[in-house]
XYZ file of C-alpha atoms in Angstrom:
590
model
C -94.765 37.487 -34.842
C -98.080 37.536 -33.758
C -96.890 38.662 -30.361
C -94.935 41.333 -31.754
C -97.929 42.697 -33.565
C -99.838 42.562 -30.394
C -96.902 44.937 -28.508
C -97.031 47.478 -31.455
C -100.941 48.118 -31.415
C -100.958 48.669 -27.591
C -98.339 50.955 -27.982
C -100.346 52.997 -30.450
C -103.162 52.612 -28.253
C -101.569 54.028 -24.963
C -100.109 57.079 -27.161
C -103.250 58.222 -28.324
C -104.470 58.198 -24.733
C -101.722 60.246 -23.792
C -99.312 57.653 -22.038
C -95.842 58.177 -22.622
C -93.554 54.902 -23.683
C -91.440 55.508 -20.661
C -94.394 54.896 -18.022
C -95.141 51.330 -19.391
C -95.731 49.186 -16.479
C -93.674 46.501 -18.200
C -90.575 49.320 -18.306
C -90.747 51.109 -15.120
C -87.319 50.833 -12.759
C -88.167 49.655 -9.337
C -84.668 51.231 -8.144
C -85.086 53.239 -4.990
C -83.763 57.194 -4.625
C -81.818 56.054 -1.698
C -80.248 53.146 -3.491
C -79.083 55.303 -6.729
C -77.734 57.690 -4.092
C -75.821 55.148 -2.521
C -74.520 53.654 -6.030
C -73.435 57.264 -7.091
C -71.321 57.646 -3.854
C -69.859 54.466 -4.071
C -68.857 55.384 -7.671
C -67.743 58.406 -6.508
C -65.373 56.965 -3.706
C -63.758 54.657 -5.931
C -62.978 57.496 -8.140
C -61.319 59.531 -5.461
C -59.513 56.312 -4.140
C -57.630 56.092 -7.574
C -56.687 59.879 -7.693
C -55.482 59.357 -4.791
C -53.308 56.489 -5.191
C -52.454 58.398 -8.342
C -50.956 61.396 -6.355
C -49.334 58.741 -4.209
C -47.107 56.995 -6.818
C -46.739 60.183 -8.920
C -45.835 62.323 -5.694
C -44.999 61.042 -2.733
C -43.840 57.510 -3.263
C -41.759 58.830 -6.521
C -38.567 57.655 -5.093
C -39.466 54.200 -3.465
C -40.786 53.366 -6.996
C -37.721 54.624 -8.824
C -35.363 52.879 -5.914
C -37.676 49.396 -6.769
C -37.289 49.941 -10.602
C -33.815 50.475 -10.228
C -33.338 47.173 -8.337
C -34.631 45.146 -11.374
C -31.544 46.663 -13.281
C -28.535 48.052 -10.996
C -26.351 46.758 -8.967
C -23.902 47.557 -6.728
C -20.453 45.579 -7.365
C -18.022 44.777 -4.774
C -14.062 45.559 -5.251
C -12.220 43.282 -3.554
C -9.102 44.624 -1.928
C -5.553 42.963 -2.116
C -4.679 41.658 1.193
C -1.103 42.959 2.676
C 1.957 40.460 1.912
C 3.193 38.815 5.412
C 7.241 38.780 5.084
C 10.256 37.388 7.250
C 12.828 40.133 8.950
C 14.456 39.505 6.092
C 11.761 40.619 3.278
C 11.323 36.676 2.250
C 7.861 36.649 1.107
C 5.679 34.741 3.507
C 2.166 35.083 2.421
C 0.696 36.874 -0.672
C -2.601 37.102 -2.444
C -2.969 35.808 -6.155
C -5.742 37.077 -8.839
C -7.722 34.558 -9.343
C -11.669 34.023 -9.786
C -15.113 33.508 -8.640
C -17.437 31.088 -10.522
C -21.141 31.997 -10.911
C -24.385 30.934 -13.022
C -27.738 32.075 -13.334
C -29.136 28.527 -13.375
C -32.851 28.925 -15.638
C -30.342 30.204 -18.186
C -27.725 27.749 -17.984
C -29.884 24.696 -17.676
C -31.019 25.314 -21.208
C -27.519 24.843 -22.667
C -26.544 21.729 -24.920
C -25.778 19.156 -22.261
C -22.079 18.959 -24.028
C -21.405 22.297 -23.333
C -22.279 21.541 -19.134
C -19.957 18.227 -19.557
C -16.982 20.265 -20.407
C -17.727 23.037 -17.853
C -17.701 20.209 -15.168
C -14.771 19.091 -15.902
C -13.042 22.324 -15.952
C -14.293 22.810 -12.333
C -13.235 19.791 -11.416
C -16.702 18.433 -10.355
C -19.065 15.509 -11.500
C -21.783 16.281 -13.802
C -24.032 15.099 -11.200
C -22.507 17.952 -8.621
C -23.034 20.784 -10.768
C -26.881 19.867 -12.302
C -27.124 19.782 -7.968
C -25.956 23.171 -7.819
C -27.952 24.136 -10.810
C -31.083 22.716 -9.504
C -32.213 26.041 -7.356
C -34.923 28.396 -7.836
C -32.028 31.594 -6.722
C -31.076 33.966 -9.477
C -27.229 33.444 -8.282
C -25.462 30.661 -7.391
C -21.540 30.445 -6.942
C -19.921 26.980 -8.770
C -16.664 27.535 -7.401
C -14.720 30.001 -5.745
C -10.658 30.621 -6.445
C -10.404 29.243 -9.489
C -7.380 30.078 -11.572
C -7.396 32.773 -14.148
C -6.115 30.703 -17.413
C -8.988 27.949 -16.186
C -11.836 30.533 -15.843
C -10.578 32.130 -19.332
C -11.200 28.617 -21.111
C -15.043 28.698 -19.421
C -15.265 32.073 -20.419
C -14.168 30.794 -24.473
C -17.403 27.958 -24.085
C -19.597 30.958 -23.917
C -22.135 29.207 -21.842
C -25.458 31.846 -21.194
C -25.556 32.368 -17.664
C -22.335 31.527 -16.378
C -20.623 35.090 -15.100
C -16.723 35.556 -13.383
C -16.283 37.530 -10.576
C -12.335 38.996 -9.725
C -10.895 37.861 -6.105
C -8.024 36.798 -4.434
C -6.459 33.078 -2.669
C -3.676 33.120 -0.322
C -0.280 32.089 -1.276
C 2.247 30.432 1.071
C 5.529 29.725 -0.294
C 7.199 27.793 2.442
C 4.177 25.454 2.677
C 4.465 23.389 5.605
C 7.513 24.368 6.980
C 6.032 27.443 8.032
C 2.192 26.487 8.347
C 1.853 27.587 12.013
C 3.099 30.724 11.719
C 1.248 32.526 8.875
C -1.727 30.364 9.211
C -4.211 30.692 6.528
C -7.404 32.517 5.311
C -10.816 31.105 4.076
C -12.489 31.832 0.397
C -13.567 35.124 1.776
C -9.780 36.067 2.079
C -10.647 36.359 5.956
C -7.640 34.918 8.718
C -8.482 31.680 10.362
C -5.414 31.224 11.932
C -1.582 32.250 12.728
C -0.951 35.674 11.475
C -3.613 35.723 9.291
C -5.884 35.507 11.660
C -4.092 37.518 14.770
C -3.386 40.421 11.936
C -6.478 40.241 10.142
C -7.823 43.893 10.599
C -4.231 45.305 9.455
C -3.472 42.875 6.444
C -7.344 42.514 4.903
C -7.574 46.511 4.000
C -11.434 47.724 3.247
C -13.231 46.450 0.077
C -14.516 48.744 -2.636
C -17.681 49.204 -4.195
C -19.266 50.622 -7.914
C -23.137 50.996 -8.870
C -23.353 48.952 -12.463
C -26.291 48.387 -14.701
C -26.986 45.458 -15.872
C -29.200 43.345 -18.466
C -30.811 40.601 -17.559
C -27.658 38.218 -18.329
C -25.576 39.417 -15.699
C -24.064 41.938 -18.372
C -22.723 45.078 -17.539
C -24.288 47.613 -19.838
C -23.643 50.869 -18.006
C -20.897 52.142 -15.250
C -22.792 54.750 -12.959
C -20.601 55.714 -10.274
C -18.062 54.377 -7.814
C -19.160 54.352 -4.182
C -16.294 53.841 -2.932
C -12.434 52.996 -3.843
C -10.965 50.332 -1.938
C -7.928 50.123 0.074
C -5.619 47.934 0.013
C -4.383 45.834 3.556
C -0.736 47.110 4.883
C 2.749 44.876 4.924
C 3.153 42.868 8.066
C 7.408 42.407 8.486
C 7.304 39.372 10.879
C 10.248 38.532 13.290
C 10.315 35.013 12.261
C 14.262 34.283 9.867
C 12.961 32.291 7.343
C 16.096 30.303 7.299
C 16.548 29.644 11.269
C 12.544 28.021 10.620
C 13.432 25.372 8.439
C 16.474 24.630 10.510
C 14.408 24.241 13.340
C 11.643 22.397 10.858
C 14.560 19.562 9.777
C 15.870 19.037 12.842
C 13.199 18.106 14.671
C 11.087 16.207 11.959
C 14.172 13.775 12.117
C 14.243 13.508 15.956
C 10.082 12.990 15.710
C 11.020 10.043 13.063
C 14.171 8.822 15.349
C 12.373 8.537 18.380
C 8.940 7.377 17.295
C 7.619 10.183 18.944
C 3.380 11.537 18.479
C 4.507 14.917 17.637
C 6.828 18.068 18.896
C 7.991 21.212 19.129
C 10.333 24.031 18.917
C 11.072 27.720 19.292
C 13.596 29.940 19.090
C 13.637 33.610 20.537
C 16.230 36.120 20.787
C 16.991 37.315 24.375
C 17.503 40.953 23.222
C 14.563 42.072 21.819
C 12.543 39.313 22.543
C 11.495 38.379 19.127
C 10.252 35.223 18.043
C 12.909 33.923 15.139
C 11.481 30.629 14.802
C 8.154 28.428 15.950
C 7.584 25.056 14.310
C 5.274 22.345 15.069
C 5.061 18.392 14.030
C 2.958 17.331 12.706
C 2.732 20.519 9.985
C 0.307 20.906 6.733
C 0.358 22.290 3.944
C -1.546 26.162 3.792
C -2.215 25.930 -0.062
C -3.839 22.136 0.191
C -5.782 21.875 2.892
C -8.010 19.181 1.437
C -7.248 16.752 4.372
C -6.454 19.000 6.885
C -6.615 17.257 10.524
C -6.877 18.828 13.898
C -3.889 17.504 14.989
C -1.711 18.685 11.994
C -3.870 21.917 13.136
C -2.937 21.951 16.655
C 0.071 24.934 17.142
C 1.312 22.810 20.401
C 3.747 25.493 21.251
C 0.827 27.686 21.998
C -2.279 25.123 22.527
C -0.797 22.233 24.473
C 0.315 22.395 28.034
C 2.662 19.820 29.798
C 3.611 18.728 33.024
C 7.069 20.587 32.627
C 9.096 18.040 34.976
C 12.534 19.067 35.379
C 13.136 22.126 33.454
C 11.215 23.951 36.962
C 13.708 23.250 38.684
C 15.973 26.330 38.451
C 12.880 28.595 39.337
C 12.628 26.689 42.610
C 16.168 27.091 43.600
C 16.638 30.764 42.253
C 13.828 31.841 44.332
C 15.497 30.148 46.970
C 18.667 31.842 46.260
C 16.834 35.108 45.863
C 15.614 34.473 50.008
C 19.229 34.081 51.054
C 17.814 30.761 52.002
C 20.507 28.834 50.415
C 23.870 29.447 48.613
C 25.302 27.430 45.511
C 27.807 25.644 47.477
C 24.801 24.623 50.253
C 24.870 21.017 51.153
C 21.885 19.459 50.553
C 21.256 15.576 51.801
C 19.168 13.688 49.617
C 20.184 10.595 51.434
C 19.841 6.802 48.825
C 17.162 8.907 46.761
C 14.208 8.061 48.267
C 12.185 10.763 50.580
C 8.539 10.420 52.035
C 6.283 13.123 52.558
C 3.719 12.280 54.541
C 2.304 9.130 52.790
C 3.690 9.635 49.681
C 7.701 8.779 48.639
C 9.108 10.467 46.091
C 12.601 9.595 44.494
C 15.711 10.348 42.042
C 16.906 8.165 39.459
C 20.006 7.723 41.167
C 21.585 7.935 44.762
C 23.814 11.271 44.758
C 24.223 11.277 49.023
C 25.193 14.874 50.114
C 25.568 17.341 47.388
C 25.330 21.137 46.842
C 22.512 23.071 45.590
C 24.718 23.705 42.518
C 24.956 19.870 41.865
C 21.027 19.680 42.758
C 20.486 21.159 39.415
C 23.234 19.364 37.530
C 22.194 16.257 38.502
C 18.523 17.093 38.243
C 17.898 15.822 41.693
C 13.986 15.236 42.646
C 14.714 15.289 46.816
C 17.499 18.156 46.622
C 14.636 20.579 45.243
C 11.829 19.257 46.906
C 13.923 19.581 50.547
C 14.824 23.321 49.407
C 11.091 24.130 48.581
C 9.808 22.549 51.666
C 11.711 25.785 53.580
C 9.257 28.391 52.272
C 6.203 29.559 52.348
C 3.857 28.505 49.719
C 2.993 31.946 48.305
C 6.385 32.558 47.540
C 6.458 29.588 45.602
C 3.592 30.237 43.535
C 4.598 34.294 42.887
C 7.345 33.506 41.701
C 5.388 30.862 38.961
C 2.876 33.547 38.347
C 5.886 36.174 37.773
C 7.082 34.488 35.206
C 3.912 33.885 33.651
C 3.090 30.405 34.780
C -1.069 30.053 35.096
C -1.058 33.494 32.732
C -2.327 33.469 29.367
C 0.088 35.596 26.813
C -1.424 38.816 25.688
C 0.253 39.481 22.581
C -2.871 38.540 20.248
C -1.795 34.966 19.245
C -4.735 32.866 18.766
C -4.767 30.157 20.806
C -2.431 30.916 23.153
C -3.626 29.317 26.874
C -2.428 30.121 30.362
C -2.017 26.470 31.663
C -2.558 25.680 35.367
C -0.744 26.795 38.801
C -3.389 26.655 41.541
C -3.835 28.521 44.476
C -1.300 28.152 46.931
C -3.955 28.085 50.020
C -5.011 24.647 48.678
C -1.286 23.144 48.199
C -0.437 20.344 50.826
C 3.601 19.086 51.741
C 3.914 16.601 49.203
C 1.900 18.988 46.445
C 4.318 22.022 47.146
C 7.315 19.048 46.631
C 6.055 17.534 43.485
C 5.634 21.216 41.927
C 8.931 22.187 42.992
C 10.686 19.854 40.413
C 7.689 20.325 37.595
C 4.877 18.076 38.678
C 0.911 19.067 39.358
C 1.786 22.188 37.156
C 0.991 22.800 34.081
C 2.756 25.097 31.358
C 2.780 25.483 27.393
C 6.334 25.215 25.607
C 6.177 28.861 24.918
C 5.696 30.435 28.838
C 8.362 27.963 29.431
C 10.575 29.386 26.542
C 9.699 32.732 27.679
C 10.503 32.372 31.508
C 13.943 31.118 30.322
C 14.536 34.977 29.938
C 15.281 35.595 33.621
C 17.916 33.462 33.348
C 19.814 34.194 29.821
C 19.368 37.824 30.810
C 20.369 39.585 34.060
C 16.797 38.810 36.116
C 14.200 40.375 33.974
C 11.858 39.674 31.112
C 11.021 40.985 28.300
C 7.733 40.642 26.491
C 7.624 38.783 23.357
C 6.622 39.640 19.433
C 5.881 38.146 16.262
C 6.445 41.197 14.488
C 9.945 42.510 13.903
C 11.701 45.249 16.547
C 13.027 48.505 15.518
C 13.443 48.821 19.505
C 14.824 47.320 22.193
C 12.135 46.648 25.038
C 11.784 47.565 28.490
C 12.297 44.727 31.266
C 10.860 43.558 34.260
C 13.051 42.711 37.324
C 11.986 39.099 38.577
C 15.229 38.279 40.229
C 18.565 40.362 40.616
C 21.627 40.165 38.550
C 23.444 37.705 40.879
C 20.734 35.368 41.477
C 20.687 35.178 37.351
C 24.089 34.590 37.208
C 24.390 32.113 39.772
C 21.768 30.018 37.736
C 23.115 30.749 34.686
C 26.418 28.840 35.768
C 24.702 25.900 37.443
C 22.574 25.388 34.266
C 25.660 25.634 32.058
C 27.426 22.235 34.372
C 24.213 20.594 33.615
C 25.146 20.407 30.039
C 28.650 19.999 31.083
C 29.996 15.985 31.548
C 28.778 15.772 34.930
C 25.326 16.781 33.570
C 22.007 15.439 32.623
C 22.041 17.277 29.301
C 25.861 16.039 27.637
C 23.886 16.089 23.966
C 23.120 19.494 24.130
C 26.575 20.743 24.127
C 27.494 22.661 20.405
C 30.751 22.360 19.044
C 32.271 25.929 19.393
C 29.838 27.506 22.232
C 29.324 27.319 25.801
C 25.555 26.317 26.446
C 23.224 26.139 29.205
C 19.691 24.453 29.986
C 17.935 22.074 31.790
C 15.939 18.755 30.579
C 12.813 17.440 32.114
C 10.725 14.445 31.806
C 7.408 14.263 32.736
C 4.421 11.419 32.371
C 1.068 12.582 30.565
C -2.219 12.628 32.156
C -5.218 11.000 30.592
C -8.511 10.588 31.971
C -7.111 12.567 35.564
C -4.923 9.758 35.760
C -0.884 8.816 35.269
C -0.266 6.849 32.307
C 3.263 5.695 31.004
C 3.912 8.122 27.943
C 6.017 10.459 28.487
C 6.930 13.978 27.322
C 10.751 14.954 26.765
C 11.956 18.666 27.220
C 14.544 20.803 27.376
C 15.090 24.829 27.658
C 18.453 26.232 27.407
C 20.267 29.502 25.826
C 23.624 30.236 24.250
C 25.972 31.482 23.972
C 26.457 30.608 27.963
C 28.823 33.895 28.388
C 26.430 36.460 26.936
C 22.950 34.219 25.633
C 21.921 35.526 22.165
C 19.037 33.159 21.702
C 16.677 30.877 23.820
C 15.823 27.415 22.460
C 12.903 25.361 23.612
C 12.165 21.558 22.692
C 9.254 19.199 23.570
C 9.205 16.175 22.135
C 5.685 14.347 22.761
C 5.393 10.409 23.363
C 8.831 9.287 22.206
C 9.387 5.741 22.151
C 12.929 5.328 21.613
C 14.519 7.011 24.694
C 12.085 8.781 26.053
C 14.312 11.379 28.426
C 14.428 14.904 27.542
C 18.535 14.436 28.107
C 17.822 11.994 25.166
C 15.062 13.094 22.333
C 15.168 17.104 23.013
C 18.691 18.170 23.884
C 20.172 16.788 20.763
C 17.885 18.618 18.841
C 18.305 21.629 21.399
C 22.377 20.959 20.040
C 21.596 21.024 16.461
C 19.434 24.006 15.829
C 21.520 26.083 18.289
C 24.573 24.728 15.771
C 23.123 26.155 13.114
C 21.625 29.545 14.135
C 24.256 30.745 15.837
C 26.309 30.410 12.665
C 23.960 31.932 10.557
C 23.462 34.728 12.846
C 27.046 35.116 12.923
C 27.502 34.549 16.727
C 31.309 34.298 17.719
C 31.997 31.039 19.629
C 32.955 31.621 23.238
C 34.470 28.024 24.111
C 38.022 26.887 24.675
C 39.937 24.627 22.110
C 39.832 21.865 24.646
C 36.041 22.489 25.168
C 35.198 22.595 21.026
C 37.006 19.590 20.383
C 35.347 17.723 23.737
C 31.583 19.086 22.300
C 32.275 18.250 18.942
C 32.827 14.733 19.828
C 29.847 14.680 21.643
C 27.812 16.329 19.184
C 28.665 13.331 16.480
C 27.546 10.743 19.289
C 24.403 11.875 19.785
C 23.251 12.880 16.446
């Protein structure tokens, strides 16, 4: 107080000497002019620095902003599109795409539900409580629970009215014929996209384009508002296959019982019609199921008629002796000494299974004789030997979009020695898949030319390609009908009503680069013998009970030909002596 009064009586005393307040040595400002300056333009930036971030957001970043704001609340929907049926040649539905639907959750939202509520929803997904709270546990505003789920299922989630937990229309992949045509079709994945067979080789024709629509919605997952669509989609096209449903599962039951007969790994078959060179029927053993896949393995994968290669072992033969035939090099009736069946070639020997003495080329092939073909191939030229392989498409991988397809192995003739030229002459050192086998077969069942092959059903009839002439094709085509004849390697293969033609082979496997006793059974023939309609090929792999290809694939060879040559309505072209002679046979074997 008293300190107070002391301020107030200066003050009184410096304004009656004239001092103003303001120039009180205790209330002067020390701030320098250039210092105030500086403050004032300081001030002054940071006022033009907002009006110009003003005019930035108000003017020239207007649409970024709005674009960013937009984000928060719109999005743009996909439209799935239905993916094109895959049918037989007959319209049997192969492959077709069922509504079903996608799972999702936002998971802050959903973790707050009554744990009851999440107990039922796992067991309508078919999970453990413990696999969904794992799914749940992310910091993402979208997270799928599972995809393809069935409509009436994803209605009864929909009735537990969970927050959080959204559906989402798509599509799964139906295949009817399950197993019996797994190899074929193939399947897709949960994105609807081909992964193998058809699906997969067709997958740009049969997926279509997807749609799209701009949405708005809350912050639910909601749709509150439908802006626009972007675009419609479009749905994938029809694929008519040239598969016959019904010649498939013949070929499917006939050779699952030879595979449980003769112990066997796994096998093969396919059936192709020599006039338009369509595929009617491919199967494979082991198969899987396309709609279960839960415990899928690679070798129920595995399409062998396309994937795995062979030594081809007999069944070469014919090429060796029709190019032969084609040289003027030998005739059918040729004598040809193969002496007590054993021939050596420089220090290898090579043998047949039995001791034939003199016989004709003609009976080389009927008898399936080892030193017949290998003395006929030793009297040309090894480039002729391997052009006429590569003609036929030995060592070439199909182009006809097939996945998997694989050229298997003929190697340059420059590096072939004697006994290598001899061993591939009858189907050894060689390699070949069961369907460039099947397909070489043509120059044979037709008049000397090829055609190229399809999955897809022919409105058309092909062109050819000459590989030998008419007579060298018919020649063959009568020495590979006595080799199913009684004489023959190949009795079993005989049908009951039809003249038939082929050849067997039997080769070892190679594992590790070496020779191991398992052995793979074959055999390629057509019928009818008098004008071929169709071309069957059989591999039977590792068969332990009779392990020849006269053995575990021409009976099967004998049965499917049975069968689709009735159903395709095929007149028989054998005499009553002949039927009754095959039909005895055929009840032997099988």
């Amino acid at each position: 107080m008293i300190r107070k009064m002391k301020f107030l009586k200066n003050s009184r005393v410096a304004a009656a000497k004239g001092v103003s307040f303001s120039e009180n040595p205790e209330l002067k400002v020390s701030l320098s002019p250039l210092r105030s300056r500086l403050v004032l333009f300081m001030l002054f930036l940071a006022f033009v620095g907002l009006l110009v971030r003003a005019l930035w957001l108000q003017g020239i970043s207007t649409d970024f902003l709005q674009k960013q704001g937009e984000s928060r609340y719109a999005r743009t929907l996909e439209l799935p599109a239905t993916r094109g049926k895959i049918l037989d040649r007959n319209g049997h539905v192969l492959a077709s795409s069922v509504p079903v639907k996608a799972i999702w959750a936002i998971p802050e939202d959903v973790m707050t539900q009554p744990k009851e509520k999440i107990s039922k929803l796992a067991s309508l997904l078919g999970m453990s409580e413990k696999a969904l709270y794992a799914k749940l546990d992310s910091d993402r505003s979208f997270v799928y629970l599972k995809r393809q789920v069935d409509n009436e299922v994803a209605d009864e989630i929909v009735r537990l009215g969970i927050g959080g937990i959204q559906t989402r229309k798509e599509y799964k992949r139906f295949y009817p014929e399950g197993e019996v045509m797994a190899h074929v079709v193939g399947f897709t994945n949960v994105e609807d996209i081909g992964q193998e067979g058809i699906e997969l080789a067709s997958q740009d024709v049969l997926a279509g384009s997807k749609g799209s629509r701009r949405v708005i919605k809350d912050r639910l997952g909601h749709i509150v508002e439908d802006i626009r669509a972007i675009r419609e989609p479009m749905d994938g096209k029809d694929l008519v296959l040239s598969i016959d449903s019904k010649l498939q599962y013949i070929a499917y039951k006939y050779l699952s019982e030879a595979i449980e007969k003769h112990k066997a790994k796994a096998g093969s078959v396919l059936v192709l019609d020599t006039h338009t060179g369509e595929v009617l029927a491919m199967v494979n053993m082991p198969s899987f199921n396309p709609n279960d896949r839960r415990h899928l393995t690679g070798a129920q994968l595995r399409n062998r008629v396309m994937t795995d290669t062979f030594e081809p072992g007999s069944v070469m033969k014919p090429f060796t002796v029709a190019l032969a035939l084609e040289r003027g090099m030998v005739k059918p009736t040729t004598m040809i000494p193969t002496g007590q069946g054993r021939m050596t070639i420089g220090t290898a020997t090579i043998g047949d299974t039995h001791s034939n003495g003199t016989i004709s080329v003609a009976q080389v092939i009927e008898k399936s004789s080892n030193i017949g073909t290998a003395k006929i191939a030793l009297q040309m030229q090894p480039r002729e030997m391997w052009e006429m392989f590569t003609s036929v498409g030995f060592g070439q991988q199909p182009r006809f979009g097939f996945p998997g397809a694989v050229a298997g192995r003929v190697r340059p003739f420059k590096s072939w020695r004697p006994i290598e030229q001899a061993t591939m002459s009858y189907g050894h050192g060689i390699s070949v898949s069961l369907f460039q086998m099947a397909h070489s077969y043509m120059i044979f069942a037709r008049d000397g030319d090829m055609i190229p092959l399809t999955f897809l059903k022919r409105n058309e009839l092909p062109e050819g390609r000459q590989i030998v002439s008419k007579k060298t094709a018919r020649e063959m085509r009568h020495m590979l009908e006595m080799v199913t004849g009684e004489k023959g390697t190949a009795r079993r293969a005989q049908v009951a009503g039809y003249r038939v033609a082929g050849k067997t082979g039997t080769a070892y496997k190679i594992e590790n680069g070496r020779y191991v006793r398992k052995y793979v059974g074959s055999f390629v023939g057509f019928a009818p013998a008098s004008d071929p309609r169709v071309i069957i090929a059989v591999m039977i792999d590792e068969p332990t009970v009779g392990h020849y290809g006269g053995s575990a694939a021409a009976p099967v060879f004998s049965a499917v030909a049975a069968d689709t040559l009735r159903a395709m309505n095929i007149s028989p072209d054998a005499q009553v002596d002949e039927l009754l002679s095959a039909d005895k046979m055929a009840k032997v074997s099988l």
